[in-house]
Every structure is written in structure tokens, then in C-alpha cells.
Amino acid sequence: MHRAARRLLVPAAVAASIALALAGCTTSNFGGEEGGGDGATEDGPIKIGAVLDITGVGANLGVPEQNTLNMLAEQVNADGGINGREVELIIKDNQSTEDGAARATTQLIENDDVDLIIGASRTGPSLAMRPLVEAAQVPTISVAANAAIVDGSEWVFKTAQNDLVVLERILDDAEAKGYTKIALARDATGFGEGIADIITELGEERGITLTATEAFEPSATDFTAQMTNLRSADADAVIIWGITPSAGLAQAAFVQIGVNKPVYQSHGVANDAFFEAAGPAAEGVIAPMGRLLVADQLPADDPQKEVIDQFIADYTEEFGSSPSSFAGHAYDAFKIGVAAIEEAGTDPEALRDAIEATSDFVGISGVFTMTPDNHSGLTADALIMAIAEGGRWTLNEE
């Protein structure tokens, strides 16, 4: 199965970053009774660290995540903290790189003795963090998507919907519309790792064949070659799998060279910035995503509506703009972490167990139920299908 295979797919850049970070750590921080530092003392401030893509190619994800964490920490402290203890939030910018994420994680473990880590914003940096937090036994909640971040993990959880369930929704829609041939342009980093294999596997069950695969860097600005090749792929529809702005620029190039085919995008474009990058070419794009960006279109009895509406109101009042889905991933990570600390305190193992016991937690990205075998906690029900219409996302459910 693809899940088992993907656990072995650690890019060379990530492996090198891990080696550098491990070289800078003392053995006292890894395993044994020490756990994640001084967190087990249960007094003083509760230290929550975050590693985010605040600058670089992932800034459209990391900046709203940073905003969200700062806002939530201020709210918690204004209400008296967690069990009477103040939250000390320590945010580090990984500059959208794997080695930056590894260095930042090492600093949070070695220098800051954090009780909980949130991050990173994207898959590659999150994969670079994973072996470090596993070895140091620090509970960690990623806000990135690829299932490899948590597959087989003990100490790492995540709040972004898994790529697997996103592709299930896309291919179910394609099957319903009679598409039998799909072409793919995918992010060349960890976010796009294994996507072609998943499409091939899920497609076999639905009578859908992957006819071509192209890759692009998230920093790319010219997509002419990839889109020209997709134009020759004889596909019924195309999947562009990336984040903003590159996914939006790829969409613009796709339309500009005259590929008159339907396009699906991933949940990596669940923000308003996609429309800025794609321009008029965004019109008609379909993407699975959480409910945040279509909150005003949700029925009154949707279990997430009240939580989402309150988050939008708080964020908009604080920052003067609406939050993105990525801000929602950070909201969920912080709130799940805080609830677990309230329940179990900051002893690393007890906190890890409390996160893993999260059940029916109503968040922004979905309703979470974690288990020992599922550190993502979301099913396909966490996603709706949205269509780009008139410069915004519109609910596109049957």
C-alpha cells in the first residue's frame, strides 16, 4: 500500500537537515527520563514553541498561522492562562526550508525547553522536524498535509486534512463526471511527494488513469513547459497540486496556453491569495477544502459553523482581514494542544497521551478524533468541494 511505502520517502535535503540538527544536540535531550526538558515540573509558564514558514515560498501559509497563534495565546493569557499558568509562545521562522525547520526545532528543544511544538507550515519542513521531536519526546502538532508526517509516529500529530482524503474527494468528483484520464502537475517538494502514486492507486478503483505527471518548484514563476506537456497528455481533466502562489501561477499559465480542460486544485489554494496569483484564470477551478472559506454559505445546523464564525470575527477584528484555511490549521493545533494540557498538564508522556485521546473536537478544519493509529483525526467528511467563482470560493456540493 502507498502509505507504508511513503514512510521511506525522506528527501535528501531533509535527511541532511536532520543530520545537521542532530549534530548540534546533546544526548540528554533524546529519550530516557528527560523527555522534552523542564516541562514536567508543572510550574512556571507553559512554553509552546512554533516553527512556521513566515518568510520564503510558504509565507502565505506561515504568516496567517503566526497571526493566529499570537492571537490565541493572548486570549488564553487574558483569561488567566492554562490551569493558572501563563502561556509563553515562542515562534521561529524556518524561512520555508528544511534545514531552517531542523535548526529551529533544535533550538526550541535545547534552549527553550518547550512543552509543545506546533509546525511546520509545509510538509518538507515538518518531515525535517519529525525525527528530532520523536527522539526528544516532545509532543508536536504539525499544520501541514502529507500523511507521511504522522504515519507510524508516536509524538507527532497534525491538523491539516490528509492528502489521501483530498484526492479521494477529487477522484470521486472526477468519476461522477465521467472523467477516465487525469494529468497531474505537482509541487516538487514533500507536499507533492507520492501524489502520483496515490492517484494511480485510487484511480484504479474508479476506472481513472494517470496519463502524465509534471513537477514544479514552489518558487517557480514560469510554468510554460509543464503546461505544454499537460496539453499533450490527452487527459479529461488536470490536477494542479501545490500551494499559493505557485499553484495560482501554474493555473494562469494553464489557461494562457489554451488547455481547455477542467482543473482541480489541492487544498493548498484555500486562501484569497490564490485569486491574486491566478487572476481570471481561477474561474471554474474546483478544490476540496475545509469549511472556513465558505462559512457564510454553511447551513445553520453545521456543527462547525459557530466555531468558524467566532474565529473569523476574532481574526478579522484583530488583523483587519479574513483568515485563510491555514490560519485554521494553526487554530486547531493550538486549541487541541491547550485542551490536552488542561487535561494532563505538561508531563511529556501524559500530554502526548491526552492529544492522542482527542475525541469529537470541533475545530476549523473539521471534527477531530485522534487514535493510536490515526494522528490526523479527520476523515473525508472534513472537506467540502468548492468552486472558484467571481474571485471567491463558493460551496459546490450536490
Tab-separated table of C-alpha atoms in Angstrom:
chain	number	residue	atom	x	y	z
A	1	MET	CA	0.000	0.000	0.000
A	2	HIS	CA	1.138	3.541	-0.670
A	3	ARG	CA	1.125	4.590	2.995
A	4	ALA	CA	3.770	2.087	4.024
A	5	ALA	CA	5.947	2.958	1.066
A	6	ARG	CA	5.761	6.692	1.648
A	7	ARG	CA	7.198	6.397	5.144
A	8	LEU	CA	10.505	5.649	3.444
A	9	LEU	CA	10.425	8.724	1.200
A	10	VAL	CA	12.672	11.152	3.087
A	11	PRO	CA	14.181	13.595	0.557
A	12	ALA	CA	17.941	14.005	0.629
A	13	ALA	CA	17.655	17.662	1.657
A	14	VAL	CA	15.522	16.675	4.625
A	15	ALA	CA	17.933	13.919	5.642
A	16	ALA	CA	20.852	16.350	5.507
A	17	SER	CA	18.958	18.882	7.617
A	18	ILE	CA	18.210	16.234	10.210
A	19	ALA	CA	21.845	15.198	10.404
A	20	LEU	CA	22.954	18.790	10.946
A	21	ALA	CA	20.382	19.370	13.647
A	22	LEU	CA	21.169	16.127	15.433
A	23	ALA	CA	24.848	17.027	15.432
A	24	GLY	CA	24.032	20.163	17.428
A	25	CYS	CA	22.020	18.401	20.142
A	26	THR	CA	23.247	16.925	23.395
A	27	THR	CA	22.270	13.366	24.205
A	28	SER	CA	20.385	14.423	27.330
A	29	ASN	CA	17.550	15.715	25.196
A	30	PHE	CA	16.849	12.452	23.405
A	31	GLY	CA	14.895	9.642	25.027
A	32	GLY	CA	15.137	8.334	28.563
A	33	GLU	CA	13.669	10.103	31.557
A	34	GLU	CA	14.498	13.612	30.400
A	35	GLY	CA	11.676	13.860	27.843
A	36	GLY	CA	11.186	17.358	26.436
A	37	GLY	CA	13.102	19.333	29.053
A	38	ASP	CA	11.666	21.070	32.108
A	39	GLY	CA	8.028	20.685	31.045
A	40	ALA	CA	7.296	18.010	33.668
A	41	THR	CA	7.821	20.405	36.584
A	42	GLU	CA	4.199	21.627	36.253
A	43	ASP	CA	5.003	25.161	37.426
A	44	GLY	CA	6.100	28.388	35.790
A	45	PRO	CA	4.978	29.332	32.278
A	46	ILE	CA	3.779	26.760	29.783
A	47	LYS	CA	6.103	27.025	26.825
A	48	ILE	CA	4.589	26.447	23.407
A	49	GLY	CA	7.017	26.630	20.510
A	50	ALA	CA	6.094	27.057	16.853
A	51	VAL	CA	8.135	26.558	13.687
A	52	LEU	CA	6.461	28.288	10.744
A	53	ASP	CA	7.143	29.299	7.140
A	54	ILE	CA	6.906	33.020	7.885
A	55	THR	CA	9.219	34.049	5.045
A	56	GLY	CA	10.043	32.293	1.771
A	57	VAL	CA	7.766	30.309	-0.516
A	58	GLY	CA	5.461	29.239	2.315
A	59	ALA	CA	4.783	32.730	3.675
A	60	ASN	CA	1.155	32.684	2.504
A	61	LEU	CA	0.713	29.804	4.939
A	62	GLY	CA	3.019	30.794	7.772
A	63	VAL	CA	2.029	34.431	8.262
A	64	PRO	CA	-1.678	33.757	8.984
A	65	GLU	CA	-0.610	30.841	11.181
A	66	GLN	CA	1.681	33.159	13.147
A	67	ASN	CA	-1.128	35.696	13.480
A	68	THR	CA	-3.492	33.029	14.767
A	69	LEU	CA	-1.115	31.645	17.378
A	70	ASN	CA	-0.296	35.111	18.707
A	71	MET	CA	-3.989	35.967	18.953
A	72	LEU	CA	-4.931	32.725	20.697
A	73	ALA	CA	-2.059	32.933	23.170
A	74	GLU	CA	-3.124	36.467	24.086
A	75	GLN	CA	-6.710	35.271	24.564
A	76	VAL	CA	-5.667	32.395	26.811
A	77	ASN	CA	-3.436	34.591	28.952
A	78	ALA	CA	-6.144	37.250	29.220
A	79	ASP	CA	-8.414	34.525	30.629
A	80	GLY	CA	-5.866	33.528	33.271
A	81	GLY	CA	-3.697	31.091	31.333
A	82	ILE	CA	-3.931	27.300	31.400
A	83	ASN	CA	-4.702	25.961	34.862
A	84	GLY	CA	-3.392	29.255	36.232
A	85	ARG	CA	-0.119	29.108	34.282
A	86	GLU	CA	0.744	31.725	31.663
A	87	VAL	CA	1.422	30.615	28.098
A	88	GLU	CA	4.808	31.659	26.738
A	89	LEU	CA	4.631	31.441	22.948
A	90	ILE	CA	7.966	31.142	21.121
A	91	ILE	CA	7.650	31.386	17.317
A	92	LYS	CA	10.572	30.716	14.977
A	93	ASP	CA	10.756	31.318	11.220
A	94	ASN	CA	12.166	28.377	9.282
A	95	GLN	CA	12.359	30.560	6.140
A	96	SER	CA	10.436	27.818	4.289
A	97	THR	CA	13.425	25.457	4.369
A	98	GLU	CA	14.024	22.004	5.803
A	99	ASP	CA	17.334	22.930	7.409
A	100	GLY	CA	15.743	26.052	8.894
A	101	ALA	CA	12.999	23.898	10.410
A	102	ALA	CA	15.510	21.447	11.849
A	103	ARG	CA	17.616	24.231	13.381
A	104	ALA	CA	14.572	25.980	14.832
A	105	THR	CA	13.273	22.731	16.315
A	106	THR	CA	16.638	22.020	17.914
A	107	GLN	CA	16.652	25.495	19.451
A	108	LEU	CA	13.160	25.031	20.878
A	109	ILE	CA	14.192	21.713	22.428
A	110	GLU	CA	17.712	22.595	23.549
A	111	ASN	CA	17.440	26.247	24.527
A	112	ASP	CA	13.775	26.890	25.249
A	113	ASP	CA	12.676	23.617	26.899
A	114	VAL	CA	9.268	23.828	25.261
A	115	ASP	CA	6.371	21.672	26.396
A	116	LEU	CA	4.663	21.500	22.995
A	117	ILE	CA	5.716	22.304	19.430
A	118	ILE	CA	3.406	23.411	16.616
A	119	GLY	CA	4.549	23.254	12.987
A	120	ALA	CA	5.746	23.378	10.404
A	121	SER	CA	3.561	25.042	7.782
A	122	ARG	CA	4.590	22.736	4.928
A	123	THR	CA	5.381	19.061	4.530
A	124	GLY	CA	9.139	19.212	3.865
A	125	PRO	CA	9.964	21.253	6.979
A	126	SER	CA	7.566	19.100	9.029
A	127	LEU	CA	9.342	15.950	7.899
A	128	ALA	CA	12.659	17.515	8.906
A	129	MET	CA	11.238	18.164	12.385
A	130	ARG	CA	9.757	14.723	12.932
A	131	PRO	CA	12.835	12.655	13.896
A	132	LEU	CA	14.058	15.426	16.186
A	133	VAL	CA	10.859	15.680	18.222
A	134	GLU	CA	10.426	11.904	18.242
A	135	ALA	CA	13.920	11.455	19.678
A	136	ALA	CA	13.443	14.240	22.225
A	137	GLN	CA	9.927	13.025	23.081
A	138	VAL	CA	8.280	16.426	22.674
A	139	PRO	CA	4.577	16.358	21.693
A	140	THR	CA	4.281	18.076	18.316
A	141	ILE	CA	1.318	19.087	16.156
A	142	SER	CA	2.111	19.820	12.507
A	143	VAL	CA	-0.101	22.081	10.423
A	144	ALA	CA	0.955	20.530	7.095
A	145	ALA	CA	-0.829	18.000	4.898
A	146	ASN	CA	1.199	14.974	3.780
A	147	ALA	CA	0.248	11.805	5.645
A	148	ALA	CA	3.934	10.823	5.870
A	149	ILE	CA	4.290	13.435	8.629
A	150	VAL	CA	2.368	11.225	11.043
A	151	ASP	CA	2.413	7.733	9.537
A	152	GLY	CA	3.797	5.454	12.240
A	153	SER	CA	4.637	8.382	14.524
A	154	GLU	CA	4.427	8.334	18.312
A	155	TRP	CA	4.935	12.003	19.176
A	156	VAL	CA	3.733	13.864	16.052
A	157	PHE	CA	0.140	14.795	15.214
A	158	LYS	CA	-1.301	17.072	12.513
A	159	THR	CA	-4.345	19.228	11.792
A	160	ALA	CA	-4.364	19.793	8.017
A	161	GLN	CA	-6.541	17.331	6.127
A	162	ASN	CA	-4.549	14.406	4.743
A	163	ASP	CA	-3.620	14.437	1.072
A	164	LEU	CA	-5.234	10.999	0.756
A	165	VAL	CA	-8.734	12.197	1.667
A	166	VAL	CA	-8.313	15.294	-0.532
A	167	LEU	CA	-7.513	13.091	-3.517
A	168	GLU	CA	-10.404	10.786	-2.676
A	169	ARG	CA	-12.786	13.752	-2.949
A	170	ILE	CA	-11.203	14.916	-6.225
A	171	LEU	CA	-11.320	11.495	-7.859
A	172	ASP	CA	-14.844	10.802	-6.631
A	173	ASP	CA	-15.927	14.016	-8.354
A	174	ALA	CA	-13.979	13.097	-11.499
A	175	GLU	CA	-15.555	9.642	-11.592
A	176	ALA	CA	-19.043	11.118	-11.173
A	177	LYS	CA	-18.406	13.399	-14.162
A	178	GLY	CA	-17.193	10.530	-16.333
A	179	TYR	CA	-13.522	11.511	-16.481
A	180	THR	CA	-11.294	8.496	-17.146
A	181	LYS	CA	-7.924	10.179	-17.800
A	182	ILE	CA	-6.220	12.614	-15.419
A	183	ALA	CA	-2.960	14.555	-15.831
A	184	LEU	CA	-1.013	15.930	-12.865
A	185	ALA	CA	1.256	18.925	-12.223
A	186	ARG	CA	2.589	18.706	-8.705
A	187	ASP	CA	4.767	20.538	-6.223
A	188	ALA	CA	8.285	19.064	-6.358
A	189	THR	CA	8.749	19.259	-2.571
A	190	GLY	CA	7.454	16.956	0.159
A	191	PHE	CA	3.889	18.242	-0.311
A	192	GLY	CA	3.784	16.622	-3.746
A	193	GLU	CA	5.757	13.503	-2.806
A	194	GLY	CA	3.800	10.342	-3.563
A	195	ILE	CA	0.778	12.151	-5.026
A	196	ALA	CA	1.099	10.430	-8.412
A	197	ASP	CA	1.208	7.039	-6.675
A	198	ILE	CA	-1.939	7.805	-4.681
A	199	ILE	CA	-3.786	8.982	-7.807
A	200	THR	CA	-2.750	5.792	-9.604
A	201	GLU	CA	-3.916	3.590	-6.733
A	202	LEU	CA	-7.208	5.387	-6.108
A	203	GLY	CA	-7.787	5.764	-9.834
A	204	GLU	CA	-7.680	2.009	-10.411
A	205	GLU	CA	-10.682	1.649	-8.100
A	206	ARG	CA	-12.560	4.293	-10.102
A	207	GLY	CA	-11.548	3.477	-13.672
A	208	ILE	CA	-9.285	6.543	-13.891
A	209	THR	CA	-5.808	6.503	-15.421
A	210	LEU	CA	-2.986	8.974	-14.732
A	211	THR	CA	-1.706	9.919	-18.186
A	212	ALA	CA	1.110	12.353	-17.362
A	213	THR	CA	2.939	13.885	-14.402
A	214	GLU	CA	4.878	17.151	-14.321
A	215	ALA	CA	6.700	18.696	-11.363
A	216	PHE	CA	7.409	22.321	-10.416
A	217	GLU	CA	9.269	24.081	-7.634
A	218	PRO	CA	7.166	26.188	-5.240
A	219	SER	CA	9.411	29.140	-6.099
A	220	ALA	CA	8.773	28.785	-9.848
A	221	THR	CA	7.308	31.628	-11.894
A	222	ASP	CA	7.370	30.101	-15.408
A	223	PHE	CA	5.186	27.036	-15.996
A	224	THR	CA	5.099	27.047	-19.778
A	225	ALA	CA	6.981	23.752	-20.223
A	226	GLN	CA	4.882	21.816	-17.713
A	227	MET	CA	1.575	23.117	-19.023
A	228	THR	CA	2.570	22.487	-22.638
A	229	ASN	CA	3.300	18.870	-21.751
A	230	LEU	CA	-0.040	18.540	-19.977
A	231	ARG	CA	-1.760	19.921	-23.051
A	232	SER	CA	-0.347	16.938	-24.964
A	233	ALA	CA	-1.373	14.407	-22.321
A	234	ASP	CA	-4.836	13.671	-23.763
A	235	ALA	CA	-6.477	13.962	-20.344
A	236	ASP	CA	-10.113	14.651	-19.485
A	237	ALA	CA	-9.095	16.849	-16.544
A	238	VAL	CA	-5.975	18.124	-14.814
A	239	ILE	CA	-4.930	18.234	-11.151
A	240	ILE	CA	-2.582	21.062	-10.143
A	241	TRP	CA	-1.193	20.128	-6.716
A	242	GLY	CA	0.638	22.962	-4.983
A	243	ILE	CA	0.358	25.995	-2.747
A	244	THR	CA	-0.124	29.678	-3.420
A	245	PRO	CA	1.422	31.496	-5.220
A	246	SER	CA	2.951	28.793	-7.443
A	247	ALA	CA	-0.315	26.883	-7.870
A	248	GLY	CA	-2.052	30.101	-8.907
A	249	LEU	CA	0.686	30.994	-11.383
A	250	ALA	CA	0.502	27.474	-12.804
A	251	GLN	CA	-3.245	27.908	-13.220
A	252	ALA	CA	-2.718	31.176	-15.106
A	253	ALA	CA	-0.176	29.518	-17.425
A	254	PHE	CA	-2.528	26.577	-17.995
A	255	VAL	CA	-5.279	28.865	-19.243
A	256	GLN	CA	-2.920	31.144	-21.171
A	257	ILE	CA	-1.581	28.361	-23.390
A	258	GLY	CA	-5.103	27.251	-24.200
A	259	VAL	CA	-5.518	23.945	-22.383
A	260	ASN	CA	-9.280	23.822	-22.424
A	261	LYS	CA	-9.728	21.186	-19.724
A	262	PRO	CA	-11.322	21.219	-16.245
A	263	VAL	CA	-8.874	21.810	-13.389
A	264	TYR	CA	-8.830	20.519	-9.839
A	265	GLN	CA	-6.524	22.156	-7.313
A	266	SER	CA	-5.471	20.847	-3.899
A	267	HIS	CA	-6.437	22.323	-0.531
A	268	GLY	CA	-3.129	24.211	-0.757
A	269	VAL	CA	-5.016	27.038	-2.508
A	270	ALA	CA	-7.606	27.546	0.224
A	271	ASN	CA	-7.000	31.277	0.596
A	272	ASP	CA	-7.757	34.529	-1.162
A	273	ALA	CA	-4.150	34.794	-2.341
A	274	PHE	CA	-4.878	32.112	-4.943
A	275	PHE	CA	-7.091	34.567	-6.811
A	276	GLU	CA	-4.377	37.224	-6.728
A	277	ALA	CA	-1.896	34.795	-8.322
A	278	ALA	CA	-4.236	33.145	-10.833
A	279	GLY	CA	-6.283	36.184	-11.803
A	280	PRO	CA	-9.233	35.493	-14.137
A	281	ALA	CA	-7.795	32.018	-14.842
A	282	ALA	CA	-9.072	30.902	-11.429
A	283	GLU	CA	-12.672	30.895	-12.651
A	284	GLY	CA	-14.201	27.423	-12.549
A	285	VAL	CA	-11.395	25.705	-10.615
A	286	ILE	CA	-12.660	23.060	-8.204
A	287	ALA	CA	-10.873	22.264	-4.936
A	288	PRO	CA	-11.637	20.261	-1.794
A	289	MET	CA	-11.091	22.295	1.372
A	290	GLY	CA	-12.345	22.865	4.876
A	291	ARG	CA	-15.426	24.925	5.570
A	292	LEU	CA	-13.762	28.180	6.637
A	293	LEU	CA	-13.808	29.967	3.279
A	294	VAL	CA	-17.478	29.167	2.671
A	295	ALA	CA	-18.623	29.824	6.234
A	296	ASP	CA	-21.351	32.238	5.156
A	297	GLN	CA	-22.828	29.514	2.941
A	298	LEU	CA	-22.991	26.787	5.586
A	299	PRO	CA	-26.359	25.641	6.948
A	300	ALA	CA	-27.180	26.815	10.467
A	301	ASP	CA	-27.011	23.264	11.832
A	302	ASP	CA	-23.466	22.586	10.612
A	303	PRO	CA	-21.544	21.531	13.766
A	304	GLN	CA	-18.542	23.700	12.838
A	305	LYS	CA	-20.407	26.882	11.937
A	306	GLU	CA	-20.416	28.518	15.377
A	307	VAL	CA	-16.705	27.850	15.947
A	308	ILE	CA	-15.750	29.052	12.466
A	309	ASP	CA	-17.881	32.196	12.676
A	310	GLN	CA	-16.331	33.174	16.012
A	311	PHE	CA	-12.801	32.597	14.701
A	312	ILE	CA	-13.467	34.702	11.611
A	313	ALA	CA	-14.872	37.509	13.763
A	314	ASP	CA	-11.925	37.444	16.187
A	315	TYR	CA	-9.281	37.250	13.453
A	316	THR	CA	-10.859	39.954	11.331
A	317	GLU	CA	-11.155	42.310	14.296
A	318	GLU	CA	-7.512	41.687	15.251
A	319	PHE	CA	-5.888	41.823	11.814
A	320	GLY	CA	-8.324	43.605	9.517
A	321	SER	CA	-8.692	40.712	7.070
A	322	SER	CA	-10.342	37.314	6.975
A	323	PRO	CA	-8.341	34.218	7.951
A	324	SER	CA	-7.255	31.555	5.481
A	325	SER	CA	-7.654	27.808	5.918
A	326	PHE	CA	-4.004	27.731	7.000
A	327	ALA	CA	-4.833	30.048	9.881
A	328	GLY	CA	-7.493	27.477	10.732
A	329	HIS	CA	-4.908	24.682	10.869
A	330	ALA	CA	-2.958	26.709	13.439
A	331	TYR	CA	-6.150	27.388	15.418
A	332	ASP	CA	-6.850	23.663	15.615
A	333	ALA	CA	-3.299	22.784	16.636
A	334	PHE	CA	-3.250	25.388	19.409
A	335	LYS	CA	-6.722	24.554	20.722
A	336	ILE	CA	-6.112	20.777	20.704
A	337	GLY	CA	-2.793	21.321	22.479
A	338	VAL	CA	-4.323	23.618	25.098
A	339	ALA	CA	-7.195	21.207	25.777
A	340	ALA	CA	-4.690	18.388	26.275
A	341	ILE	CA	-2.565	20.499	28.648
A	342	GLU	CA	-5.663	21.406	30.640
A	343	GLU	CA	-6.403	17.704	30.963
A	344	ALA	CA	-2.948	16.245	31.522
A	345	GLY	CA	-0.520	19.043	32.388
A	346	THR	CA	2.881	19.320	30.745
A	347	ASP	CA	4.473	15.979	31.577
A	348	PRO	CA	5.525	14.967	28.044
A	349	GLU	CA	4.125	11.443	28.031
A	350	ALA	CA	0.866	12.419	29.724
A	351	LEU	CA	0.452	15.334	27.293
A	352	ARG	CA	1.144	13.097	24.294
A	353	ASP	CA	-1.442	10.609	25.529
A	354	ALA	CA	-4.008	13.374	26.038
A	355	ILE	CA	-3.542	14.661	22.473
A	356	GLU	CA	-3.911	11.125	21.158
A	357	ALA	CA	-7.148	10.787	23.149
A	358	THR	CA	-8.705	13.860	21.473
A	359	SER	CA	-12.277	12.942	20.550
A	360	ASP	CA	-15.046	14.840	18.747
A	361	PHE	CA	-13.099	18.104	18.959
A	362	VAL	CA	-14.929	20.649	16.808
A	363	GLY	CA	-12.313	22.741	15.060
A	364	ILE	CA	-11.882	24.885	11.981
A	365	SER	CA	-10.532	22.142	9.711
A	366	GLY	CA	-13.041	19.527	10.817
A	367	VAL	CA	-14.172	17.450	13.780
A	368	PHE	CA	-11.115	15.655	15.167
A	369	THR	CA	-10.901	12.207	16.728
A	370	MET	CA	-7.319	11.009	17.221
A	371	THR	CA	-6.386	7.382	17.887
A	372	PRO	CA	-3.098	5.486	18.289
A	373	ASP	CA	-3.360	4.572	14.598
A	374	ASN	CA	-4.628	7.957	13.383
A	375	HIS	CA	-2.690	11.064	14.395
A	376	SER	CA	-4.558	13.201	11.856
A	377	GLY	CA	-8.021	12.745	13.276
A	378	LEU	CA	-10.015	13.789	10.220
A	379	THR	CA	-12.000	11.877	7.614
A	380	ALA	CA	-13.173	12.932	4.162
A	381	ASP	CA	-16.232	14.472	5.849
A	382	ALA	CA	-13.967	17.345	6.950
A	383	LEU	CA	-13.835	18.521	3.332
A	384	ILE	CA	-16.332	20.267	1.109
A	385	MET	CA	-15.983	20.814	-2.625
A	386	ALA	CA	-15.629	24.467	-3.583
A	387	ILE	CA	-15.583	26.180	-6.962
A	388	ALA	CA	-13.865	29.449	-7.823
A	389	GLU	CA	-16.488	31.947	-8.940
A	390	GLY	CA	-16.124	35.701	-9.262
A	391	GLY	CA	-12.941	35.902	-7.236
A	392	ARG	CA	-14.047	33.810	-4.258
A	393	TRP	CA	-14.668	30.204	-3.245
A	394	THR	CA	-18.275	29.047	-3.467
A	395	LEU	CA	-19.768	25.888	-1.967
A	396	ASN	CA	-20.169	23.331	-4.746
A	397	GLU	CA	-21.848	20.409	-3.025
A	398	GLU	CA	-24.567	18.351	-4.671
